[in-house]
Short mmCIF file of C-alpha atoms in Angstrom, two decimals:
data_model
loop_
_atom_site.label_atom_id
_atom_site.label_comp_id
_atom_site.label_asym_id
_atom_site.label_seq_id
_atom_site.Cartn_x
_atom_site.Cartn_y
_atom_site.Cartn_z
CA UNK A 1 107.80 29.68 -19.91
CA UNK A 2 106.04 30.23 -16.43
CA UNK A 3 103.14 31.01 -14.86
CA UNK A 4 103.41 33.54 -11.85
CA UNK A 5 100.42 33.11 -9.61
CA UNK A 6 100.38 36.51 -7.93
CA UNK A 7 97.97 35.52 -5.08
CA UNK A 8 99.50 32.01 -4.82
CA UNK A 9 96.42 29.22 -4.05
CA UNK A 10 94.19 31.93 -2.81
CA UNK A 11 91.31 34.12 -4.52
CA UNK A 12 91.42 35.86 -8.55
CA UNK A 13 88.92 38.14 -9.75
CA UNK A 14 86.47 37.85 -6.85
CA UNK A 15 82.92 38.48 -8.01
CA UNK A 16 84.26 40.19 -11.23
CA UNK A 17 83.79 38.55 -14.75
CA UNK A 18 85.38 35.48 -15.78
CA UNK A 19 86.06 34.87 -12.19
CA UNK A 20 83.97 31.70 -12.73
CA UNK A 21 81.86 29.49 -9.69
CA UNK A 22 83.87 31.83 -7.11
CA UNK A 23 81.56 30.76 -4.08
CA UNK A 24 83.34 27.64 -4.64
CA UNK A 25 85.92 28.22 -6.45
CA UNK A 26 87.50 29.52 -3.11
CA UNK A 27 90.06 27.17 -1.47
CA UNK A 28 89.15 24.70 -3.93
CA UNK A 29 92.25 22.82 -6.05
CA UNK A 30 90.40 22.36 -8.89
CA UNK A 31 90.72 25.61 -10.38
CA UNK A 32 94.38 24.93 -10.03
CA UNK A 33 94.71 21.60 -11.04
CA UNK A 34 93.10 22.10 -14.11
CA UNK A 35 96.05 25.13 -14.72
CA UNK A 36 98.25 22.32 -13.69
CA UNK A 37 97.36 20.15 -16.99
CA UNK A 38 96.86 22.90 -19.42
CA UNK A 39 99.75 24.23 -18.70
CA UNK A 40 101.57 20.89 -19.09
CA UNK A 41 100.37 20.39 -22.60
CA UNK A 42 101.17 23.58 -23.35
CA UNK A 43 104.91 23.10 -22.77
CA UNK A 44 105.13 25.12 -19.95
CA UNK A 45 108.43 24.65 -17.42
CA UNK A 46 106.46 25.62 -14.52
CA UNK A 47 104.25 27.29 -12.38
CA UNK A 48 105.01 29.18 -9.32
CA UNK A 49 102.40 30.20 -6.29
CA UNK A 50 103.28 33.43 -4.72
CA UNK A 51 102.13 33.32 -0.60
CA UNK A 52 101.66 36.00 2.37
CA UNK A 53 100.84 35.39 5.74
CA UNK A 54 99.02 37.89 6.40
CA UNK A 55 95.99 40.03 5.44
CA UNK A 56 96.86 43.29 4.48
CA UNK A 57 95.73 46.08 6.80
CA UNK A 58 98.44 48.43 6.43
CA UNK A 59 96.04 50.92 4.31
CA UNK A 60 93.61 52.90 6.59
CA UNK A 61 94.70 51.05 9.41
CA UNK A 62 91.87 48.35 8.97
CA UNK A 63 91.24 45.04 6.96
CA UNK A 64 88.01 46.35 5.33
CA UNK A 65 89.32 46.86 1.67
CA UNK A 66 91.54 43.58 1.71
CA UNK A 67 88.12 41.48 2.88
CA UNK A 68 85.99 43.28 0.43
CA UNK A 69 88.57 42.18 -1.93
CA UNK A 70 89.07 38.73 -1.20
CA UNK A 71 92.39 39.17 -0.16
CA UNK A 72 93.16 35.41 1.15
CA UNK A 73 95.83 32.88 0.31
CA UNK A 74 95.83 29.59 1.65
CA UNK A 75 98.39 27.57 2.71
CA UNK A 76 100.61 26.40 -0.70
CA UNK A 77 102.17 23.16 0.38
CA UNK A 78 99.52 20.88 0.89
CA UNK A 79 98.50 21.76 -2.63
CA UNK A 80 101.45 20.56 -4.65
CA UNK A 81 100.62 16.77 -4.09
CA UNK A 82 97.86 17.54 -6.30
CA UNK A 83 98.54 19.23 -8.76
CA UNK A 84 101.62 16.57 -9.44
CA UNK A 85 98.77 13.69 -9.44
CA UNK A 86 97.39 15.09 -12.38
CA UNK A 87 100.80 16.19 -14.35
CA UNK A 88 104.27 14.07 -14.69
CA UNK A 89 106.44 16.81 -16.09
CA UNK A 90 105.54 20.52 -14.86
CA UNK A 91 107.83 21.48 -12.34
CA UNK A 92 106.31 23.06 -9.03
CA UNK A 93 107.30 26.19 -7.11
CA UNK A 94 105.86 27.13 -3.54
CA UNK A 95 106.82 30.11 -2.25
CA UNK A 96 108.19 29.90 1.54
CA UNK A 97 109.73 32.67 3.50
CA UNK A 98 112.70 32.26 5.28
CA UNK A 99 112.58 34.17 7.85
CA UNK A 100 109.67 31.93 9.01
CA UNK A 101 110.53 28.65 8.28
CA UNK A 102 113.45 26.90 10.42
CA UNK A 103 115.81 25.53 8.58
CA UNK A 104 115.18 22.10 9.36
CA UNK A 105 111.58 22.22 8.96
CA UNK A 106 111.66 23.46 5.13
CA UNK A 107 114.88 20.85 4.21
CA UNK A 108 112.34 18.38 5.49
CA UNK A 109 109.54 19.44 4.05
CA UNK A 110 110.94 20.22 0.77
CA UNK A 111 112.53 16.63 0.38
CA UNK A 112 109.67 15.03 1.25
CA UNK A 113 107.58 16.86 -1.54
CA UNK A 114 110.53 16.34 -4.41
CA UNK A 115 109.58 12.77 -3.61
CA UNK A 116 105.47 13.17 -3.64
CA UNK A 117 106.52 14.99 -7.02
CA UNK A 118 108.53 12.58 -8.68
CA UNK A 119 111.37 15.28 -8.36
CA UNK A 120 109.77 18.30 -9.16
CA UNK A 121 109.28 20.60 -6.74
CA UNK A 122 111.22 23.89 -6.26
CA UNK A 123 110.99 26.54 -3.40
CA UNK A 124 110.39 29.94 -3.49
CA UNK A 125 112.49 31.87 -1.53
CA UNK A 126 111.27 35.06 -0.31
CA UNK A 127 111.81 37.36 3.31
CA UNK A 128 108.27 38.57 3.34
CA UNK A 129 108.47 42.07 4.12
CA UNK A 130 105.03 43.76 6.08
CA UNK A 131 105.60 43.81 9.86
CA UNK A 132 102.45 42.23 10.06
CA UNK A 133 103.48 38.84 8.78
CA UNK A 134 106.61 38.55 11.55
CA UNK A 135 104.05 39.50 14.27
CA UNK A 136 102.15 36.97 13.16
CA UNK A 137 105.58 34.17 14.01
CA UNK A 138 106.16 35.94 17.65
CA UNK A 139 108.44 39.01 16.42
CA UNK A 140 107.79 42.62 17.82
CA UNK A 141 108.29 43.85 13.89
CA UNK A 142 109.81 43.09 10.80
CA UNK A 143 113.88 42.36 10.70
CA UNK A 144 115.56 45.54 8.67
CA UNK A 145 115.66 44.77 4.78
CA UNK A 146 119.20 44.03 4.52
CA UNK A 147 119.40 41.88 7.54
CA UNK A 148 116.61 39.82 6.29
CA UNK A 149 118.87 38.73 2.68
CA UNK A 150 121.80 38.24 5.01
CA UNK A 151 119.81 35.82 7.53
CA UNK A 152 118.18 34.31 4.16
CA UNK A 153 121.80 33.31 2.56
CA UNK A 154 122.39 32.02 5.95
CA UNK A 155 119.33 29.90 5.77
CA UNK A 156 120.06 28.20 2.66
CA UNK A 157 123.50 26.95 3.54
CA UNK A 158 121.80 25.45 6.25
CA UNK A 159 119.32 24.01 4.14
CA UNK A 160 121.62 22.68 1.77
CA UNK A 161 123.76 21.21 4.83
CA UNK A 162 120.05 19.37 5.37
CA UNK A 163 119.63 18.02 1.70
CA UNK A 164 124.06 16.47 1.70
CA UNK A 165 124.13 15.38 4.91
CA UNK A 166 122.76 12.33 2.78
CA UNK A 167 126.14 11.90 0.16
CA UNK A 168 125.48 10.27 -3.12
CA UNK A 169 125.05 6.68 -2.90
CA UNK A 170 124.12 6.35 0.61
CA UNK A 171 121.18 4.90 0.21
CA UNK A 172 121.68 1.25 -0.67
CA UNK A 173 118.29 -1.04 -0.29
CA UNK A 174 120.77 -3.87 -0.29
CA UNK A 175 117.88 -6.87 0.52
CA UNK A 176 120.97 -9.38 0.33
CA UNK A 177 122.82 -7.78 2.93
CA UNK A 178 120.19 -6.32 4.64
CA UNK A 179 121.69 -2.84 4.63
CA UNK A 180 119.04 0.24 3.61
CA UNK A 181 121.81 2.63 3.74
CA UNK A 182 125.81 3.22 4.08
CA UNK A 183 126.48 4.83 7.67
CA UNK A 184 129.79 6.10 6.32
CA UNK A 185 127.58 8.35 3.89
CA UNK A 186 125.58 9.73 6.37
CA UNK A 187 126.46 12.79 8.77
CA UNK A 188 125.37 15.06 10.90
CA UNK A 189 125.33 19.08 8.85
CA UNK A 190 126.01 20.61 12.14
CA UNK A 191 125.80 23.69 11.06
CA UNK A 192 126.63 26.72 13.31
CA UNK A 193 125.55 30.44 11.77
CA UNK A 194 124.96 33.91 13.39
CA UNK A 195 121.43 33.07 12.95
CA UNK A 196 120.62 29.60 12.80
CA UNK A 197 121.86 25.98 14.18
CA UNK A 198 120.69 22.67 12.93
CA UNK A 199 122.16 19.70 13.76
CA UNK A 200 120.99 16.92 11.29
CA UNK A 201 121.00 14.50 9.63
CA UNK A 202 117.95 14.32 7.65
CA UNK A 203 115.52 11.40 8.71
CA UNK A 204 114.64 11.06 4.98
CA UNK A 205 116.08 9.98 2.25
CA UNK A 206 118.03 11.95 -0.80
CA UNK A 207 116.19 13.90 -2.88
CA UNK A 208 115.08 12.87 -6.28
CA UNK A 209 116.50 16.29 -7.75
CA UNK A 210 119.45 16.57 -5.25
CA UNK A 211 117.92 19.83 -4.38
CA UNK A 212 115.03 21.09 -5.04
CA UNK A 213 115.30 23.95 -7.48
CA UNK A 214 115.57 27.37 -6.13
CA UNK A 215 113.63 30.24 -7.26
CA UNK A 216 114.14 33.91 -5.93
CA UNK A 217 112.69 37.28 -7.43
CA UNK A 218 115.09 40.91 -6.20
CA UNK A 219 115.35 43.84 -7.47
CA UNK A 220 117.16 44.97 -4.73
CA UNK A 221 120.99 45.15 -4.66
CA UNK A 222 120.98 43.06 -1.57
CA UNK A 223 118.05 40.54 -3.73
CA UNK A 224 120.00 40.24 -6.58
CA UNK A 225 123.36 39.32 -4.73
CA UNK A 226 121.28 36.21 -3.03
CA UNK A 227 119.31 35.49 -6.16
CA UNK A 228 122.86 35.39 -8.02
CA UNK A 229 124.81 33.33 -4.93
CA UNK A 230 122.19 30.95 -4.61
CA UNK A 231 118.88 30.36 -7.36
CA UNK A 232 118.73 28.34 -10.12
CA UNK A 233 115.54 30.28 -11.67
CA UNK A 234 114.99 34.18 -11.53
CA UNK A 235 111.90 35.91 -11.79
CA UNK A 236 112.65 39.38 -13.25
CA UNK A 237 110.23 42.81 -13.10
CA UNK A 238 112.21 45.63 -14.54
CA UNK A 239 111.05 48.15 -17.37
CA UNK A 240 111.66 47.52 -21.17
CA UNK A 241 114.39 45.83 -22.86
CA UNK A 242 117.13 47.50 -21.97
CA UNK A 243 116.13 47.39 -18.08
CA UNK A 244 115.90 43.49 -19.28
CA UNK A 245 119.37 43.53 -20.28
CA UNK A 246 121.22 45.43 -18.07
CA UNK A 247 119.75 42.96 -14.79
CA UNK A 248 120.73 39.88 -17.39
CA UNK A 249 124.29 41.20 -17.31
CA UNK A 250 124.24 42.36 -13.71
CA UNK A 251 123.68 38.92 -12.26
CA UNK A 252 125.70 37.43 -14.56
CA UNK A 253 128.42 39.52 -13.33
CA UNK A 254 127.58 38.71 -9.51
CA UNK A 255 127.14 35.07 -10.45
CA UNK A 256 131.11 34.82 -11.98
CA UNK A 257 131.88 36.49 -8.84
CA UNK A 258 130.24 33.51 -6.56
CA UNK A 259 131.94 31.29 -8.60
CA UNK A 260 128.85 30.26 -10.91
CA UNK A 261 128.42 29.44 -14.42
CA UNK A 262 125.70 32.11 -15.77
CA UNK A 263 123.70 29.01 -17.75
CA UNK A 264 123.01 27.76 -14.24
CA UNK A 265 120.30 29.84 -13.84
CA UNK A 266 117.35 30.75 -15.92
CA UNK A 267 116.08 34.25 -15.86
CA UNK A 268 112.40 34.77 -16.47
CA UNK A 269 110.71 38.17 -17.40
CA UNK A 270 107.46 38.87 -15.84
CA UNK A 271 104.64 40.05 -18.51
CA UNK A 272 101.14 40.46 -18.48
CA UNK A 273 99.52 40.04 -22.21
CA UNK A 274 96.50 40.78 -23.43
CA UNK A 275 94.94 38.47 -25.92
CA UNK A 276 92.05 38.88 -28.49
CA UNK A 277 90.87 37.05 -31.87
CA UNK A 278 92.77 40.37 -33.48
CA UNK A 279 95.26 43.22 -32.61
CA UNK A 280 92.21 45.57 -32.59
CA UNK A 281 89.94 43.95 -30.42
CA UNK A 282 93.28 43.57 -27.94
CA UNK A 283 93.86 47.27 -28.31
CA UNK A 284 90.14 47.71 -27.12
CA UNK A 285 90.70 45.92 -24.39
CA UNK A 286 93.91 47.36 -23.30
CA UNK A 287 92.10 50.36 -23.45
CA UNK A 288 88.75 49.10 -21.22
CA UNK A 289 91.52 48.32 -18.70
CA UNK A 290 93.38 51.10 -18.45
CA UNK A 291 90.18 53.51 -17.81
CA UNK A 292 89.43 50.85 -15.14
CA UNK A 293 93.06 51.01 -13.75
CA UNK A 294 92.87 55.08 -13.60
CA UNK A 295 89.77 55.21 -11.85
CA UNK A 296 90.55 52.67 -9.28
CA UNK A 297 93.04 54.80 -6.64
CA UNK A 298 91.33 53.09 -3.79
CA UNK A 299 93.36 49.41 -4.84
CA UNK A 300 96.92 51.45 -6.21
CA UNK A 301 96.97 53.01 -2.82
CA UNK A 302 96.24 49.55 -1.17
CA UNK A 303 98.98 47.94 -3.06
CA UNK A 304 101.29 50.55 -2.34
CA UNK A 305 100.98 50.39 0.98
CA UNK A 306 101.19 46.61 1.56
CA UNK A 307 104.38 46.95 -0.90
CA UNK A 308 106.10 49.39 1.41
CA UNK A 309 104.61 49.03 4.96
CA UNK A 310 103.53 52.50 5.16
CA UNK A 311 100.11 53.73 4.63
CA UNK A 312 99.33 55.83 1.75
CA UNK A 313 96.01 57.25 2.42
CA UNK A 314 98.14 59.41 4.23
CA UNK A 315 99.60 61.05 0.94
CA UNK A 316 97.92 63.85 -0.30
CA UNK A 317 96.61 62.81 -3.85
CA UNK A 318 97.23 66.64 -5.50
CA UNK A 319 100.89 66.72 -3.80
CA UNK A 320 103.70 64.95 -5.06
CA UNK A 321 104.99 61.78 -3.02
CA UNK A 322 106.67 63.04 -0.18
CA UNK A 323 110.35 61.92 0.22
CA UNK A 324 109.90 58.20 2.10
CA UNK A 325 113.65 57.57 1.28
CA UNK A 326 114.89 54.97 4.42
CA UNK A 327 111.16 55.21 5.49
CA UNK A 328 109.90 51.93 4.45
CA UNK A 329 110.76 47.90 4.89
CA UNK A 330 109.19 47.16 2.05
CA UNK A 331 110.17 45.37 -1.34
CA UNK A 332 112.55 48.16 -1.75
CA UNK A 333 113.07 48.17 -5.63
CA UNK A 334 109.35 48.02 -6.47
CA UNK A 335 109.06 51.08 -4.23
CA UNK A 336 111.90 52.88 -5.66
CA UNK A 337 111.36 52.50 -8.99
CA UNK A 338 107.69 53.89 -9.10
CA UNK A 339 109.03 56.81 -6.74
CA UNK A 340 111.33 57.61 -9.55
CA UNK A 341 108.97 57.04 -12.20
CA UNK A 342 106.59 59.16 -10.59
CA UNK A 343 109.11 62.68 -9.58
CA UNK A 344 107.43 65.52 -11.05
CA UNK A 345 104.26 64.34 -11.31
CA UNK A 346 101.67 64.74 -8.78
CA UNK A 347 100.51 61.62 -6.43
CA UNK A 348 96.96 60.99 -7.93
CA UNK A 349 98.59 61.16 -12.05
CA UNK A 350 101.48 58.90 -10.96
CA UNK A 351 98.84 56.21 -10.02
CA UNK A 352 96.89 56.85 -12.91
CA UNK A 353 99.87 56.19 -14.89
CA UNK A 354 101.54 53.43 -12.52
CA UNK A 355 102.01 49.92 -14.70
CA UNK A 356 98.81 47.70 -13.90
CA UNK A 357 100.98 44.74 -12.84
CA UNK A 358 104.49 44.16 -12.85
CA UNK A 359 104.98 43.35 -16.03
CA UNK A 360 108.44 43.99 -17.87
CA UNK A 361 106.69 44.83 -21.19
CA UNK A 362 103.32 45.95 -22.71
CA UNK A 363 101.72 43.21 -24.74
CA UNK A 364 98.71 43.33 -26.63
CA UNK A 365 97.39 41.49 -29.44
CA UNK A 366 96.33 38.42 -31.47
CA UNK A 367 98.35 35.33 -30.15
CA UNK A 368 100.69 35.87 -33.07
CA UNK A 369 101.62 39.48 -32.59
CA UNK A 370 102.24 38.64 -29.12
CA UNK A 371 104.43 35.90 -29.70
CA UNK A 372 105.99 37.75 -32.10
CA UNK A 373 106.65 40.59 -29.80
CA UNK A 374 107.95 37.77 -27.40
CA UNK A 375 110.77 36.66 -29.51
CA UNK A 376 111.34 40.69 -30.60
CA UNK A 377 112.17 41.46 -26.67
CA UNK A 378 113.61 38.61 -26.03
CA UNK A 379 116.28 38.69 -28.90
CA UNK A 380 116.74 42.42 -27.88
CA UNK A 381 116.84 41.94 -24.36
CA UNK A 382 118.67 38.74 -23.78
CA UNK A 383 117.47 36.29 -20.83
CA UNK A 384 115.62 33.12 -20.67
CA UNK A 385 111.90 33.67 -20.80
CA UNK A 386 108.73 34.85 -19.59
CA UNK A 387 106.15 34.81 -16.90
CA UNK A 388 103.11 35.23 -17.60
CA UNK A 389 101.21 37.12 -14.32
CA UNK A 390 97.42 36.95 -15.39
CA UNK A 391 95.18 36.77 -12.54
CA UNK A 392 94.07 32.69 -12.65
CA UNK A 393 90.70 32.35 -14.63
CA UNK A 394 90.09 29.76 -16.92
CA UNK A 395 89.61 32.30 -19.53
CA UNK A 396 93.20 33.33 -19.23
CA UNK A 397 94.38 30.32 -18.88
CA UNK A 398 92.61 29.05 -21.96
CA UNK A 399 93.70 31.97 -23.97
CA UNK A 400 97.09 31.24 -22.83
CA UNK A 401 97.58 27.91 -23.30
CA UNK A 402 95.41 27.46 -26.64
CA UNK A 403 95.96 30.36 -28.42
CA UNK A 404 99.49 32.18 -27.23
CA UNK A 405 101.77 28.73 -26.79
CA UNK A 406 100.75 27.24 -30.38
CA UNK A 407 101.85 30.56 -31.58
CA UNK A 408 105.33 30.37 -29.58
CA UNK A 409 105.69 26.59 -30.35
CA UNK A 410 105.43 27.35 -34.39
CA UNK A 411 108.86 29.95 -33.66
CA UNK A 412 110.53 27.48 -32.08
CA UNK A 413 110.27 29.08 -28.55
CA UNK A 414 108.51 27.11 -26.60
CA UNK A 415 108.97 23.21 -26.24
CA UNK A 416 106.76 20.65 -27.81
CA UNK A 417 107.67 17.81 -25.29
CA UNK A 418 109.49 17.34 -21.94
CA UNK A 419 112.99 15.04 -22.46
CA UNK A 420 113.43 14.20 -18.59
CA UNK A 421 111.19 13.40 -15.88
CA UNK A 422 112.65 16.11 -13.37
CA UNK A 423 112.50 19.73 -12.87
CA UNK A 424 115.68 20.52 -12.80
CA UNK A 425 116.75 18.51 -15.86
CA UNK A 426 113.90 19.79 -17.95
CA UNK A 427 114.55 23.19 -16.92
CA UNK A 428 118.12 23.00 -17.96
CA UNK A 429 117.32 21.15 -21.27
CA UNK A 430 115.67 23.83 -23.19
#
């Protein structure tokens, strides 16, 4: 089990119920370190923090309906320090996008926090997509989608020429013979790419972990060929349990082509559940929601237009979506799919109808009938587990962590203690 925070250390909910203190809430790590712990005792294997560089302002042309929102997200890294103070087992993600980060920089970086961690930080890998983001890093516009996954896959064998050019037991902290480490185990990476050089070595020492696990979430053919070649945890959005397995098998497949066992990598469904005292007040609720979701076109619009780089107040609401095929830069498959989802229908009904988050599969219930559901999808669907993409209040995470995991422990499905002291082993372990 993981947590997906969708708007990474930034702001949930803003001036809407539950959303707690929010005047200062905002850019606080409280909030997040007390996530941190509950989801520790809860068993979870970790959490991971979404991140943007930008403010979206693709809609309308203007940042008025991000600001109103409370569209922020600050700055990830500094953040994991603290949230391992407070935990010894959860593993860690940041999100950090490649096409931003020099190689160097992020081997360095990511080392360094492995070891503030205790070995249990991973890295999120994504290519960012709005053309906003690359102007904000000195770039004209945004690299073409393809190019972006094949300057990423360059980027991590960089990267992981970084993390070996320390070998295995190079570092000696031999006080006898005065000798902190072997210079025979040592090298430069001197790596030489299309798109990236770095010479190395590494001025720090091994990681804790080796590397640092990799996360990476594509739907895209290109996104699932680098989340296949090169993650060792998969965050998954597809539709129903046969969607579920079909992308299980699929990088599986691409996987044995790279050469990879498919247990080295866990594959984690997102979902989005909705938890009550009993399956009727959930229903209720599911229902409150969706009413709230149809009227709100103003924020589907906005979404869809940050998603895809083009602006959809454009789009006539009583036409269908005009054909945008090779239009966009976008997250391609997210696009796609609700373009194909929506043929027929008319612009205005396909956002009435469009899926509230990004969830795999409806949930809705006691914590029992969820869990229950959980295991039904799960053993139907194949895969490794589940995300959970609530916004972060400490409603949901109470709900969560109190009510749904004691349900998931009692089946067996969720752990009820952590064997290793790593990320990667503990991810592996269960």
């Amino acid at each position: 089990m993981g947590w997906f925070l969708g708007m990474g250390f930034g702001s949930y909910g803003w001036n809407k119920q539950w959303s707690g203190n929010a005047g200062k809430d905002i850019a606080n790590p409280q909030l997040f370190i007390d996530m941190a712990t509950s989801l520790e005792r809860a068993g979870f294997d970790y959490m991971m923090m979404e991140d943007s560089s930008v403010i979206p302002d693709t809609y309308r042309g203007t940042l008025d309906e991000s600001l109103r929102a409370g569209i922020i997200r600050m700055d990830p890294m500094p953040l994991i320090p603290l949230l391992a103070e407070r935990t010894s087992k959860l593993g860690i993600i940041a999100t950090a996008a490649t096409t931003f980060y020099p190689p160097f920089l992020a081997a360095r970086l990511f080392n360094t926090l492995d070891h503030l961690t205790h070995g249990r930080v991973g890295v999120n890998l994504v290519t960012a997509s709005p053309d906003a983001a690359a102007q904000n890093y000195g770039y004209d516009k945004h690299f073409e989608h393809d190019q972006r996954y094949l300057m990423a896959d360059e980027w991590v064998r960089a990267v992981k020429s970084l993390w070996d050019t320390w070998e295995p037991g190079s570092l000696l902290l031999d006080e006898a013979t005065n000798t902190f480490a072997d210079p025979s185990k040592v090298h430069h990476a001197n790596f030489e790419g299309e798109f990236y050089r770095t010479r190395g070595p590494l001025n720090t020492v091994p990681s804790p972990q080796g590397h640092p696990i990799i996360c990476q979430a594509g739907g895209s053919p290109a996104g699932m060929a680098f989340g296949a070649k090169h993650a060792d945890t998969i965050l998954a959005s597809v539709d129903g349990p046969a969607a579920m397995r079909k992308y299980r098998e699929d990088v599986h497949a691409r996987m044995i082509l790279e050469g990879r066992d498919p247990s080295e990598v866990k594959i984690m469904f997102l979902v989005d559940p909705i938890l009550a005292d009993t399956d009727d007040e959930a229903d209720e609720r599911r229902r409150r929601r969706d009413a709230v979701a149809v009227g709100a076109v103003d924020a589907a619009l906005m979404r869809m237009s940050y998603i895809s780089g083009l602006d959809w107040s454009k789009f006539d609401l009583d036409a269908e979506i005009p054909d945008i095929t090779g239009q966009h830069n976008g997250h391609q498959s997210v696009v796609d799919d609700f373009i194909k989802a929506s043929k027929g229908k008319i612009l205005r009904d396909a956002l009435a109808g469009q899926r509230r988050g990004t969830e795999s599969v409806d949930m809705w219930g006691s914590p029992a009938t969820v869990a229950a559901k959980m295991d039904e999808v799960m053993q139907e669907a194949g895969g490794d587990g589940f995300l959970i993409a609530l916004p972060v209040t400490r409603k949901n995470i109470t709900e969560v962590c109190d009510g749904l995991a004691p349900e998931l422990r009692k089946r067996g499905l969720i752990r009820d203690g952590y064997e290793f002291d790593t990320f990667r082993e503990n991810l592996f372990a269960f």
